[in-house]
Short mmCIF file of C-alpha atoms in Angstrom, two decimals:
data_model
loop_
_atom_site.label_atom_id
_atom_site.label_comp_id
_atom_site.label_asym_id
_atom_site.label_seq_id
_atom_site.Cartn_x
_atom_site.Cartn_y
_atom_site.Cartn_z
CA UNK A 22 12.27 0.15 26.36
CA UNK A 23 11.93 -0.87 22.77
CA UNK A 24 9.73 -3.02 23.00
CA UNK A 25 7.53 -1.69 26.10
CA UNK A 26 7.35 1.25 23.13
CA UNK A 27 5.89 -1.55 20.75
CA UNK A 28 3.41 -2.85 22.94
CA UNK A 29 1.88 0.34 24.05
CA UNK A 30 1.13 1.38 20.32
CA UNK A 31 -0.24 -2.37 19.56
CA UNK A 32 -1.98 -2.96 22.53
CA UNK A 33 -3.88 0.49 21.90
CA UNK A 34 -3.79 0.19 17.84
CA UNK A 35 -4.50 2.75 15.18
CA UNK A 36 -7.87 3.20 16.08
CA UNK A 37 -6.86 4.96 18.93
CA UNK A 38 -3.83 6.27 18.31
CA UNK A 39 -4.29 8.25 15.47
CA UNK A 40 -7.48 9.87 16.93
CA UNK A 41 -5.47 11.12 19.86
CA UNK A 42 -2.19 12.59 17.50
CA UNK A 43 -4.97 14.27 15.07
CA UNK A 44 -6.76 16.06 18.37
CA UNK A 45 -3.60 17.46 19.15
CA UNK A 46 -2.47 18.38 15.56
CA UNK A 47 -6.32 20.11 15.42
CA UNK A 48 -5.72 21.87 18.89
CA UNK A 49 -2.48 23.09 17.43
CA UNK A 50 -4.34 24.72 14.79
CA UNK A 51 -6.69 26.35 17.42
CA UNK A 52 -9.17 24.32 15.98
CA UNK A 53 -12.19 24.91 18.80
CA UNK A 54 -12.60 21.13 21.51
CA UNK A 55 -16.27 20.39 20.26
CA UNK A 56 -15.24 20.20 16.59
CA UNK A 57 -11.69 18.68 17.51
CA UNK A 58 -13.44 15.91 19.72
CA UNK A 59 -16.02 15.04 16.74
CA UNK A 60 -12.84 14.68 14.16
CA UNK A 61 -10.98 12.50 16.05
CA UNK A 62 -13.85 9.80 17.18
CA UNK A 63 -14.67 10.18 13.42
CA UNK A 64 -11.31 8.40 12.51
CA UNK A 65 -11.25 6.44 15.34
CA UNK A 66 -14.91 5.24 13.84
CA UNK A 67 -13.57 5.27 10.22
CA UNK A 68 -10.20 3.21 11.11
CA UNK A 69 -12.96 0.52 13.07
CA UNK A 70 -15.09 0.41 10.16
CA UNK A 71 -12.72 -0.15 7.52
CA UNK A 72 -10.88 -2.83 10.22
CA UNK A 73 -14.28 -4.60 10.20
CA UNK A 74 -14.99 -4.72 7.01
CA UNK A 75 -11.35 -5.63 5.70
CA UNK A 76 -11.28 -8.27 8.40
CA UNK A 77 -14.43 -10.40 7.40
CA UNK A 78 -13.82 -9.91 3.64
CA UNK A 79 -10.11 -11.37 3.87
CA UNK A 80 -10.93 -14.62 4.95
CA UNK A 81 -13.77 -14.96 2.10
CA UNK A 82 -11.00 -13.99 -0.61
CA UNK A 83 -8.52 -16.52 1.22
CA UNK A 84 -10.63 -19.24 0.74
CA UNK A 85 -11.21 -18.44 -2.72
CA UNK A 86 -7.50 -17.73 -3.17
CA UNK A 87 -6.55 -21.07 -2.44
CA UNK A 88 -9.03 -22.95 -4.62
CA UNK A 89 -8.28 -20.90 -7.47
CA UNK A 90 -4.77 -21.95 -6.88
CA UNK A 91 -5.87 -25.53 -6.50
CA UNK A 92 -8.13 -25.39 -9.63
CA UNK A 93 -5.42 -23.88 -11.57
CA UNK A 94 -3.25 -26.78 -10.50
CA UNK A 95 0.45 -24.65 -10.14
CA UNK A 96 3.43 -26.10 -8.07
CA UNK A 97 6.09 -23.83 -7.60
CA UNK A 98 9.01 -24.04 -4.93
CA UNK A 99 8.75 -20.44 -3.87
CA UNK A 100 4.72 -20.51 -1.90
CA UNK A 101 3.29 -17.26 -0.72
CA UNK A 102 2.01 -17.32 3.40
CA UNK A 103 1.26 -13.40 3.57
CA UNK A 104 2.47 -10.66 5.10
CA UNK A 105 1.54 -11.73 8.64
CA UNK A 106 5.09 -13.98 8.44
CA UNK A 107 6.83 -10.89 7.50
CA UNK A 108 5.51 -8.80 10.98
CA UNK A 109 5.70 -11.18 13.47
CA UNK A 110 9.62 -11.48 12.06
CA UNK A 111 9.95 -7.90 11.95
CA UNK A 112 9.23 -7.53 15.49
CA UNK A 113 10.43 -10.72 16.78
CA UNK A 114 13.95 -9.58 15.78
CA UNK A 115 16.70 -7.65 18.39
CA UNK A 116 17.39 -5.60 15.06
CA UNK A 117 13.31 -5.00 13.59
CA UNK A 118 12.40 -3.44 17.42
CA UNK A 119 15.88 -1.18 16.61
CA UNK A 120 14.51 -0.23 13.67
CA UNK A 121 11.10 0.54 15.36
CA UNK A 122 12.41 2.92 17.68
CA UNK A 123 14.57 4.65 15.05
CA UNK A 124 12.27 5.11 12.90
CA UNK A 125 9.79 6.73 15.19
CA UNK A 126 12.68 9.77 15.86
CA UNK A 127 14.00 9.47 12.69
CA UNK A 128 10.70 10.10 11.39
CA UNK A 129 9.90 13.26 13.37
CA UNK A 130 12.92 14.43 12.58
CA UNK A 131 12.73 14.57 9.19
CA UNK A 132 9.18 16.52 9.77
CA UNK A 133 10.42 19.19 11.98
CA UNK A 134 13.14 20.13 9.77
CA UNK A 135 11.01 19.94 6.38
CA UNK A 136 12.89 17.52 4.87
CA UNK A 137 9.23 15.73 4.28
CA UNK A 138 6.36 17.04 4.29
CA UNK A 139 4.23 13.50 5.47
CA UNK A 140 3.56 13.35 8.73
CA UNK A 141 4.72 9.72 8.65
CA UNK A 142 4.42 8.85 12.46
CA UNK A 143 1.32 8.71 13.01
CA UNK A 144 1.37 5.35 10.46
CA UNK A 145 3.97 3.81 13.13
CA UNK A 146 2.08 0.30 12.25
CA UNK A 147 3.40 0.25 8.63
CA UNK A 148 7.04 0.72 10.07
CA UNK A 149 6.91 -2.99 10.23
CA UNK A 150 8.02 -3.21 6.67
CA UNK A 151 11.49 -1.03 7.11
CA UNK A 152 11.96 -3.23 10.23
CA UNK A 153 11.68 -6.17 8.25
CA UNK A 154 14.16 -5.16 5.20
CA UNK A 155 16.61 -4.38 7.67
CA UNK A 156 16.49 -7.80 9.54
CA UNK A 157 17.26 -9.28 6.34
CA UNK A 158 19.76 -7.57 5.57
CA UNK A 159 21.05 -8.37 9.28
CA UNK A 160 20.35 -12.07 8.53
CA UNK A 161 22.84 -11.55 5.39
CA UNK A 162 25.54 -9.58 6.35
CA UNK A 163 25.28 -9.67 10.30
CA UNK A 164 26.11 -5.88 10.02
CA UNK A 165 23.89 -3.51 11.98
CA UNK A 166 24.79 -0.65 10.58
CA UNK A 167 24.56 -1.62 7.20
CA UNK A 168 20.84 -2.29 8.25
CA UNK A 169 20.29 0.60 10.00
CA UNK A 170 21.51 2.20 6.92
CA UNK A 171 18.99 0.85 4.79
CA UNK A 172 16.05 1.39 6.77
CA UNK A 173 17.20 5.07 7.30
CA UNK A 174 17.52 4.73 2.88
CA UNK A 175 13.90 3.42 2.77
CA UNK A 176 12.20 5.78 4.91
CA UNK A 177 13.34 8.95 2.82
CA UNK A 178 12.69 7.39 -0.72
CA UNK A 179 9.37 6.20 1.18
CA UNK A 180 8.53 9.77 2.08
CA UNK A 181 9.67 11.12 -1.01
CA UNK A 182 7.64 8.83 -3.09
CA UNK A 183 4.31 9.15 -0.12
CA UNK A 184 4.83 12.94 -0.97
CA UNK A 185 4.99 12.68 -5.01
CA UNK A 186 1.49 11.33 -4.84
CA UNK A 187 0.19 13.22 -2.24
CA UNK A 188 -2.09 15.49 -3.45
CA UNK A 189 -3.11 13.10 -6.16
CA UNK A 190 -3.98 10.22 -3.60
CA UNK A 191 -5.65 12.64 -1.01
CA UNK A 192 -7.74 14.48 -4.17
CA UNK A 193 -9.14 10.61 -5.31
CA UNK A 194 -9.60 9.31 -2.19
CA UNK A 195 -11.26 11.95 -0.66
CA UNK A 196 -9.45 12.40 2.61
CA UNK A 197 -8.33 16.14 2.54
CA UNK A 198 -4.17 16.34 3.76
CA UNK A 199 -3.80 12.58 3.65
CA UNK A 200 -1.11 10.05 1.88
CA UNK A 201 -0.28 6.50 2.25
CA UNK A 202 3.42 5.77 3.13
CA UNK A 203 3.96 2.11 3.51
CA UNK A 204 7.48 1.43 1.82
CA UNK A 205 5.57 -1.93 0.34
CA UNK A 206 2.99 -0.42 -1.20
CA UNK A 207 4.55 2.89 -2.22
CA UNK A 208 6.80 2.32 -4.63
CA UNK A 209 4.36 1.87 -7.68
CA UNK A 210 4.51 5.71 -7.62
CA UNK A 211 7.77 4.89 -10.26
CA UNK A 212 6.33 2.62 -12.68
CA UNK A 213 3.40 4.82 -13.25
CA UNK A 214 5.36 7.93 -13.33
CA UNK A 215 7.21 6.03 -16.29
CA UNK A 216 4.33 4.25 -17.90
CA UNK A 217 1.76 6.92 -17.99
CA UNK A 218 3.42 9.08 -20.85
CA UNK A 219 3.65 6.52 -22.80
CA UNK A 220 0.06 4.63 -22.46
CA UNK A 221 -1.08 8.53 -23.18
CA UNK A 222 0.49 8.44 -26.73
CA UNK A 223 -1.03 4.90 -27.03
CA UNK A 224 -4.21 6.56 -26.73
CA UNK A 225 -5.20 4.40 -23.35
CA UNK A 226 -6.00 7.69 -21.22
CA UNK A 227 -9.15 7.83 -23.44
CA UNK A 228 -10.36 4.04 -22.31
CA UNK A 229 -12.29 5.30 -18.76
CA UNK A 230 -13.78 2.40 -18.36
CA UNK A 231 -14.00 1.91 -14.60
CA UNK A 232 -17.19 1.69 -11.85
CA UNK A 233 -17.66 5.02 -11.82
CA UNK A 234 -17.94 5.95 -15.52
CA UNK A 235 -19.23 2.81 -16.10
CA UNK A 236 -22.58 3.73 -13.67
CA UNK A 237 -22.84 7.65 -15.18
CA UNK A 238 -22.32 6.21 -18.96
CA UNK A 239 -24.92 3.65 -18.46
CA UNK A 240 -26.58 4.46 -15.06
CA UNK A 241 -27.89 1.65 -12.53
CA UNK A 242 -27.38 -1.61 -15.21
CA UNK A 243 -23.09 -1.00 -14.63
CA UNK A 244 -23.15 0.35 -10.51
CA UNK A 245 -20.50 -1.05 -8.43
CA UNK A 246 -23.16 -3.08 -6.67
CA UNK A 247 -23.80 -4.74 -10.02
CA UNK A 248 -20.39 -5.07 -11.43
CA UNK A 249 -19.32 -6.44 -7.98
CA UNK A 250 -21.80 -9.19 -7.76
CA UNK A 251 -20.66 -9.73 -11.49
CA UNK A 252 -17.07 -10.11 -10.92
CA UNK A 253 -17.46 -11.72 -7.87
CA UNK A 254 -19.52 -14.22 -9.66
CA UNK A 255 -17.02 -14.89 -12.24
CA UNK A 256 -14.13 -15.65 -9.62
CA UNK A 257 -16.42 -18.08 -8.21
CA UNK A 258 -16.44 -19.71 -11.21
CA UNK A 259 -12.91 -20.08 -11.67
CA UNK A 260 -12.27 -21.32 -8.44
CA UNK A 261 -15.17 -23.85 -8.52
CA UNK A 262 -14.10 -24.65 -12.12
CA UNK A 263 -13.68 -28.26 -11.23
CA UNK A 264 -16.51 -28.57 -9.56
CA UNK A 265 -19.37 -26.91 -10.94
CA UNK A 266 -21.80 -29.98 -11.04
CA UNK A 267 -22.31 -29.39 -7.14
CA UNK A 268 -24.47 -27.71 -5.38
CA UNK A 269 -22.13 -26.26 -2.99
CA UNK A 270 -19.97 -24.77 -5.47
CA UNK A 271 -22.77 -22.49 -6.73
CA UNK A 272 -23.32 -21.40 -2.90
CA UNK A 273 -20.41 -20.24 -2.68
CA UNK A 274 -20.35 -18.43 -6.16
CA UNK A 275 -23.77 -16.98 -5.19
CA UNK A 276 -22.64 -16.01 -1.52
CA UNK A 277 -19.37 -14.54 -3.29
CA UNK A 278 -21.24 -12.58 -5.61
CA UNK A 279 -23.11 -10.74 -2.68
CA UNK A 280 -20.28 -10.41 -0.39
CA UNK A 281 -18.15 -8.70 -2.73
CA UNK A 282 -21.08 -6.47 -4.15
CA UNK A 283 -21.63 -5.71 -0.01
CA UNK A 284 -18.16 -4.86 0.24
CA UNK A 285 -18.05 -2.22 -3.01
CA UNK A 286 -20.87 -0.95 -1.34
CA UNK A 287 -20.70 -0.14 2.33
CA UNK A 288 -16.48 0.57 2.15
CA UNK A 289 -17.01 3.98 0.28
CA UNK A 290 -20.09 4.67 3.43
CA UNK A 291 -17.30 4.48 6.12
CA UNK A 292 -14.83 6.15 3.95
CA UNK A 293 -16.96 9.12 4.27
CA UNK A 294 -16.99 9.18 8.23
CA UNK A 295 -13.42 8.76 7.94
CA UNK A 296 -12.87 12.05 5.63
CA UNK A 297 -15.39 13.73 8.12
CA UNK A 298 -12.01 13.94 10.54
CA UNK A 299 -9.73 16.02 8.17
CA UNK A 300 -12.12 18.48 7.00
CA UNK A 301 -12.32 20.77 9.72
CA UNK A 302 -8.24 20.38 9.40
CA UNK A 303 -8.12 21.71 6.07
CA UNK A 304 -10.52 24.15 6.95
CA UNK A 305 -7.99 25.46 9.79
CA UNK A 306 -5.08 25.66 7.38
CA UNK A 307 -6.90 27.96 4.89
CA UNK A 308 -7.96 30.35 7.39
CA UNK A 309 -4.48 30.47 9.18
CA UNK A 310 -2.16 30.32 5.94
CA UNK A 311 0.67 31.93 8.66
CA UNK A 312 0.10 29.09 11.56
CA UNK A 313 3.80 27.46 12.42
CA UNK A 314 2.51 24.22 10.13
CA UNK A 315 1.33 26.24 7.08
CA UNK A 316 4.30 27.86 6.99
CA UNK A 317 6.25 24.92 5.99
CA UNK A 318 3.26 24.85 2.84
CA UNK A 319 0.89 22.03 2.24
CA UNK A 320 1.71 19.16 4.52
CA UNK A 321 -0.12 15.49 4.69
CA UNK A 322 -0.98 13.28 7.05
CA UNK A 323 0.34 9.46 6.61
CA UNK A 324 -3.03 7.33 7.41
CA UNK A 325 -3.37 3.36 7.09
CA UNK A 326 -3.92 2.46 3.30
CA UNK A 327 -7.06 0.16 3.92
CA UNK A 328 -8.36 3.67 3.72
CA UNK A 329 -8.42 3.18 0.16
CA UNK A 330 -8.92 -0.33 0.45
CA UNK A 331 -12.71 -0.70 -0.69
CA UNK A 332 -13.25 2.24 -2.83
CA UNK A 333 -14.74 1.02 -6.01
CA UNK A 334 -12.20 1.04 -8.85
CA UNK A 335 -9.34 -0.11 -6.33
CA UNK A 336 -11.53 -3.57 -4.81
CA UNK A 337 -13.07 -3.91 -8.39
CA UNK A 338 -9.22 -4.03 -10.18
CA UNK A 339 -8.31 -6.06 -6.97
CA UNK A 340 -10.01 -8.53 -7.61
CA UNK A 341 -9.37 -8.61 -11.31
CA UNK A 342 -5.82 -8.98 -11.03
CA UNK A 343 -6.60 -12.13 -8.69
CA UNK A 344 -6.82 -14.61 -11.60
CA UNK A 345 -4.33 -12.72 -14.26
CA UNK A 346 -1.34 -12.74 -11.37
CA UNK A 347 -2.34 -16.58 -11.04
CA UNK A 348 -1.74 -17.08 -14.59
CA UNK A 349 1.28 -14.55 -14.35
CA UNK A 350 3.34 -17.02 -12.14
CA UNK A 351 2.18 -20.43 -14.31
CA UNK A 352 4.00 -18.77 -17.81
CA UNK A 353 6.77 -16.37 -16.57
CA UNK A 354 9.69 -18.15 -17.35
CA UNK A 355 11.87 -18.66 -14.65
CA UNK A 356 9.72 -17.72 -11.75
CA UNK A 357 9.81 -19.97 -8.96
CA UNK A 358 6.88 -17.94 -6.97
CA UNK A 359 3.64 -18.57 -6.50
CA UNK A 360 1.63 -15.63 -4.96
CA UNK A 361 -1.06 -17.17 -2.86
CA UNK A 362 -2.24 -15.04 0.63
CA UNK A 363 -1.59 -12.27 -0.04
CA UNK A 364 -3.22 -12.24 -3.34
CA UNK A 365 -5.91 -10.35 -1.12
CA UNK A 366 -3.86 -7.11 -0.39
CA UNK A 367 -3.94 -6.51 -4.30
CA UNK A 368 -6.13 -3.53 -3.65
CA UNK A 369 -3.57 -2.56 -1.07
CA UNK A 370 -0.57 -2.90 -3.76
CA UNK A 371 -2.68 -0.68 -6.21
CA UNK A 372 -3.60 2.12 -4.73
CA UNK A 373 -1.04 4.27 -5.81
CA UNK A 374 -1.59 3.38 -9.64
CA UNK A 375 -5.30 3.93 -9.13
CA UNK A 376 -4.66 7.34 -8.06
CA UNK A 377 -2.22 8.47 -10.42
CA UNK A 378 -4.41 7.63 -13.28
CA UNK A 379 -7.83 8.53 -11.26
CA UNK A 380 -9.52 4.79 -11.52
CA UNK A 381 -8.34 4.49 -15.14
CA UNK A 382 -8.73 0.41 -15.45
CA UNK A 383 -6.82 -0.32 -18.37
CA UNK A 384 -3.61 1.55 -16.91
CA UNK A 385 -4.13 0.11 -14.09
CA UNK A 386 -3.93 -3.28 -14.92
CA UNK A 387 -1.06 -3.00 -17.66
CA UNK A 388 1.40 -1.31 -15.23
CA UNK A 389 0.60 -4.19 -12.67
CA UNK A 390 1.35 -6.54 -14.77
CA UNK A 391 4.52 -5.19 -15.89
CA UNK A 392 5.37 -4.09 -11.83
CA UNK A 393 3.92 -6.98 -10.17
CA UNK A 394 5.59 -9.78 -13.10
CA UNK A 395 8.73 -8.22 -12.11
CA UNK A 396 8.38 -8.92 -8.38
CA UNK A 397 7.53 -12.39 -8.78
CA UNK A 398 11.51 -12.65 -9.80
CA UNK A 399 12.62 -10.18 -6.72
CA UNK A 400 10.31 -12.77 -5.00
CA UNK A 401 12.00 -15.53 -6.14
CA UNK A 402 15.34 -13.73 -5.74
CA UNK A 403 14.63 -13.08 -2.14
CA UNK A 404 12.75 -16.29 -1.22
CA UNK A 405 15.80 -18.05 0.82
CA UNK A 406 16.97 -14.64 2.61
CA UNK A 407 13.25 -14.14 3.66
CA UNK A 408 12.51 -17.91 4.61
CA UNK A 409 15.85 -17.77 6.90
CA UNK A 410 14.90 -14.60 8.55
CA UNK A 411 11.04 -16.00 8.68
CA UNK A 412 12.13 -19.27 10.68
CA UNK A 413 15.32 -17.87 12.87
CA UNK A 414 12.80 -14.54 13.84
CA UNK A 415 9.26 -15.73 12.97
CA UNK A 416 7.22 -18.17 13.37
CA UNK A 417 8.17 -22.20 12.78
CA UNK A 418 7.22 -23.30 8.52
CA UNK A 419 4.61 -25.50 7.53
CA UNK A 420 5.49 -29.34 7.02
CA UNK A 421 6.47 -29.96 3.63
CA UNK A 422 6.87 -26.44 2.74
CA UNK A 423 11.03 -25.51 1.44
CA UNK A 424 10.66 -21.56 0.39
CA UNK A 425 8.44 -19.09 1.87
CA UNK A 426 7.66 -15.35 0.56
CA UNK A 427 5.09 -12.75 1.29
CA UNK A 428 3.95 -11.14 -1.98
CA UNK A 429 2.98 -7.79 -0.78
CA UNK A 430 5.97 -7.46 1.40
CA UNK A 431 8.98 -8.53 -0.82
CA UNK A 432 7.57 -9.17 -4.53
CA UNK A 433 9.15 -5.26 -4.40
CA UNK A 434 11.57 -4.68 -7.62
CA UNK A 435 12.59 -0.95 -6.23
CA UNK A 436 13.22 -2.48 -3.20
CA UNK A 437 15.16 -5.65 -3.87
CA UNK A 438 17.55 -3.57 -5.66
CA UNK A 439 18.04 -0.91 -3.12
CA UNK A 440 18.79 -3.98 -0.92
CA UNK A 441 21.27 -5.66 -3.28
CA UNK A 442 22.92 -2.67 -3.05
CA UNK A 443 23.15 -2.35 0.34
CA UNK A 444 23.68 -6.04 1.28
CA UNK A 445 26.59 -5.92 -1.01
CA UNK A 446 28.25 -3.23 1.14
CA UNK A 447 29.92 -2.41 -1.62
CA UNK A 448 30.84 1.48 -1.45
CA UNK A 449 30.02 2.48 -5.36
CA UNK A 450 26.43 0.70 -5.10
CA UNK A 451 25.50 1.85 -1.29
CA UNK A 452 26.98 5.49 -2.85
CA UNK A 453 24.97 4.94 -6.35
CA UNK A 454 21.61 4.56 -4.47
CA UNK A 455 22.48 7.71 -1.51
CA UNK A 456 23.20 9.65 -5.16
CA UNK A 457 19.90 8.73 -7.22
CA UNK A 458 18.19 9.58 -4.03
CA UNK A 459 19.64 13.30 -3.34
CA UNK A 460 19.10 14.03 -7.28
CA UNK A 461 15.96 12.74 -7.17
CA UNK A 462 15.04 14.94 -3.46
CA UNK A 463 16.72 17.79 -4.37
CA UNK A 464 15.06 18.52 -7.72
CA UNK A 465 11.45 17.42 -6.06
CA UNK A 466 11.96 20.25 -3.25
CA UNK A 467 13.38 22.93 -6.07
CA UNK A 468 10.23 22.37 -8.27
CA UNK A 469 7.36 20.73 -6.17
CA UNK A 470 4.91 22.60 -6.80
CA UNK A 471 5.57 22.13 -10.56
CA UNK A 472 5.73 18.53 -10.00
CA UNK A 473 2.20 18.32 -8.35
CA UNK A 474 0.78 20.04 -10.97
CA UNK A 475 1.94 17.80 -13.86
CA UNK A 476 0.83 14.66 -11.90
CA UNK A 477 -2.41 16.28 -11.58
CA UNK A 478 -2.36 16.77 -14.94
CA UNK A 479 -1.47 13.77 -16.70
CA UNK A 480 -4.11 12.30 -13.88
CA UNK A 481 -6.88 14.55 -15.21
CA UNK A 482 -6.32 13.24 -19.08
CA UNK A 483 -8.23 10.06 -17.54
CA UNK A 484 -11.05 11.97 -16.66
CA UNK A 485 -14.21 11.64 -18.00
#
């Protein structure tokens, strides 16, 4: 049943699927057919458009990846073959389509009762990542329950964290009553949190430069079209650095330059059909403040985070942090990673950093560094527990290649230590997680709306 569940919702994909669950959310609201009809093909449209786009720009970046990699010249034992390893594990494994099906009630559950306020199923697709923490902990300790356990764990701090941001994420991304919840791109919620206080007193909420002030301080000479033709330029250059006396080389610069200027430009066109679907939904909840769904107070949405994918500041410190984590895994000491595919879901990893600080690039790229330098070790940590699970679940390795890791998926500090604890199934750790969890819940649903407001705040010190 599992998996005739898993089929349905990839055989008719988030294009589809979330149109139909935000007709019937919009119906519940009494929200009249015409206008309910016209939302949902609008994020039907929107998901398609931002699918399209994302899917010709990723191979472009690949490409690039790999001969910046090559031009850099870095060996290291731990190589990076993208998250696509991690799925087809995930739901290759007896335990992953488990986890699929529990999360799915677990998930509703959890909404019903208010003990979240995301809407988290109708993002089944990202479930893929609790599915695959839990089939390595399987592949460890051969204990279901202990992997049950630690989905079930990663879904709540998931929510928790998805609901932290919430109003801060929907706010800069411009989709009313909508979050990202995808536990490996989620938990940069923390290290911001932490960070942002003290880059403040360092006087780095006053540095806003980003796309967007960049094009009102100096107008058309610094647009995104402009600064992406000129960073995509210069990443040309570094990965044709060897090769710069032929002619092909500078085609590909030039073609990079354009593609990536395209991208910055027609990504924030779709995202406004997209954020055509929630506005009549936001609409509906101020006029009915005492509907069944208001009553529980503001709730969100969980949509796919390529929503955010392409909006200016996100590609644009993307594609920055391409070269820097490259150089990040040739001098950290002791890192046996080297990030590679999935190099192109930086933008992805970002997003929630980006909103938190509203585009502020200097933030931004410091608390990746810090974050993202300390996943290369989790990486590395986790590189023989993944590979296992990869080639017993997955798909069969490349010749010649010894460790494999996806670094979106597991370079995840949070994470690898709530799965230490658990894979340890030692009582005091499993209990010492459960604990930082209810403190951490429990003083979020006391003083919410407080909490909201002071991550608005500290976000609006970075505005211009």
């Amino acid at each position: 049943m599992l998996t005739t569940i898993q089929h349905f919702f990839t055989t008719f994909s988030a294009p589809v699927v979330v149109p139909v669950i935000l007709l019937l959310i919009a119906r519940g609201l009494r929200i009249p057919w015409g206008t309910a009809v016209k939302s949902a093909l609008a994020a039907g449209v929107g998901l398609t458009g931002f699918s399209w786009l994302i899917g010709a720009f990723t191979p472009l970046v690949t490409k690039l990846v790999h001969q910046l990699v090559n031009s850099a010249g870095i060996q290291r034992p731990v190589v990076d073959l993208g998250w696509q390893t991690g799925s087809l594990a995930a739901f290759g494994a007896p335990v992953g389509l488990t986890v699929f099906g529990f999360s799915l009630v677990f998930e509703l559950l959890l909404f019903i009762f208010g003990i979240t306020r995301v809407f988290m199923p109708a993002n089944l697709w990202n479930n893929f990542g609790f599915m695959l923490w839990a089939t390595m902990a399987y592949t460890v300790t051969h204990n279901l329950w202990l992997a049950l356990g630690l989905a079930a764990f990663l879904i709540l701090t998931t929510l928790l964290l998805a609901e932290i941001q919430a109003p801060a994420w929907s706010a800069y991304y411009q989709v009313p009553h909508a979050t990202v919840a995808a536990v490996h791109n989620i938990e940069q919620v923390v290290p911001i949190l932490i960070l942002d206080p003290l880059f403040n007193r360092l006087g780095l909420d006053k540095c806003r430069f980003n796309p967007t002030h960049a094009q009102a301080k100096f107008g058309g000479l610094n647009d995104p079209l402009l600064l992406g033709a000129l960073l995509g330029a210069s990443l040309g250059i570094l990965a044709n650095f060897k090769r710069l006396t032929h002619l092909a080389a500078w085609g590909q610069i030039n073609q990079f330059a354009i593609q990536l200027a395209a991208i910055m430009v027609l990504f924030p066109l779709v995202t406004q059909v997209f954020a055509r679907a929630f506005t009549p939904l936001a609409a509906a909840l101020d006029r009915h403040p005492t509907s069944p769904t208001a009553k529980r107070g503001a709730w969100f949405l969980a949509v796919d985070d390529g929503v955010g994918y392409g909006e200016a500041t996100t590609l644009f410190a993307g594609m920055l942090l391409l070269p820097i984590m490259v150089l990040l895994a040739l001098i950290l000491p002791g890192n046996q990673t080297l990030p590679v595919v999935d190099l192109i879901a930086l933008p992805f990893m970002i997003e929630s950093i980006v909103a938190l600080t509203r585009g502020n690039l200097v933030k931004i790229v410091l608390t990746s560094v810090i974050w993202f330098s300390l996943g290369l070790y989790a990486s590395s940590w986790l590189a023989p527990i993944y590979t296992t699970t990869i080639a017993h679940y997955g798909t069969a390795l490349p010749a010649g290649v010894i460790l494999i890791t996806s670094f979106n998926l597991v370079a995840r500090p949070l994470n690898a230590l709530f799965f230490a604890a658990f894979i340890s199934a030692n009582p005091l750790w499993i209990g010492l997680a459960v604990a930082s969890y209810l403190i951490a819940s429990g003083a979020f649903r006391r003083h919410r709306t407080q909490v909201w407001a002071y991550v608005a705040r500290q976000a609006a010190r970075n505005h211009a």
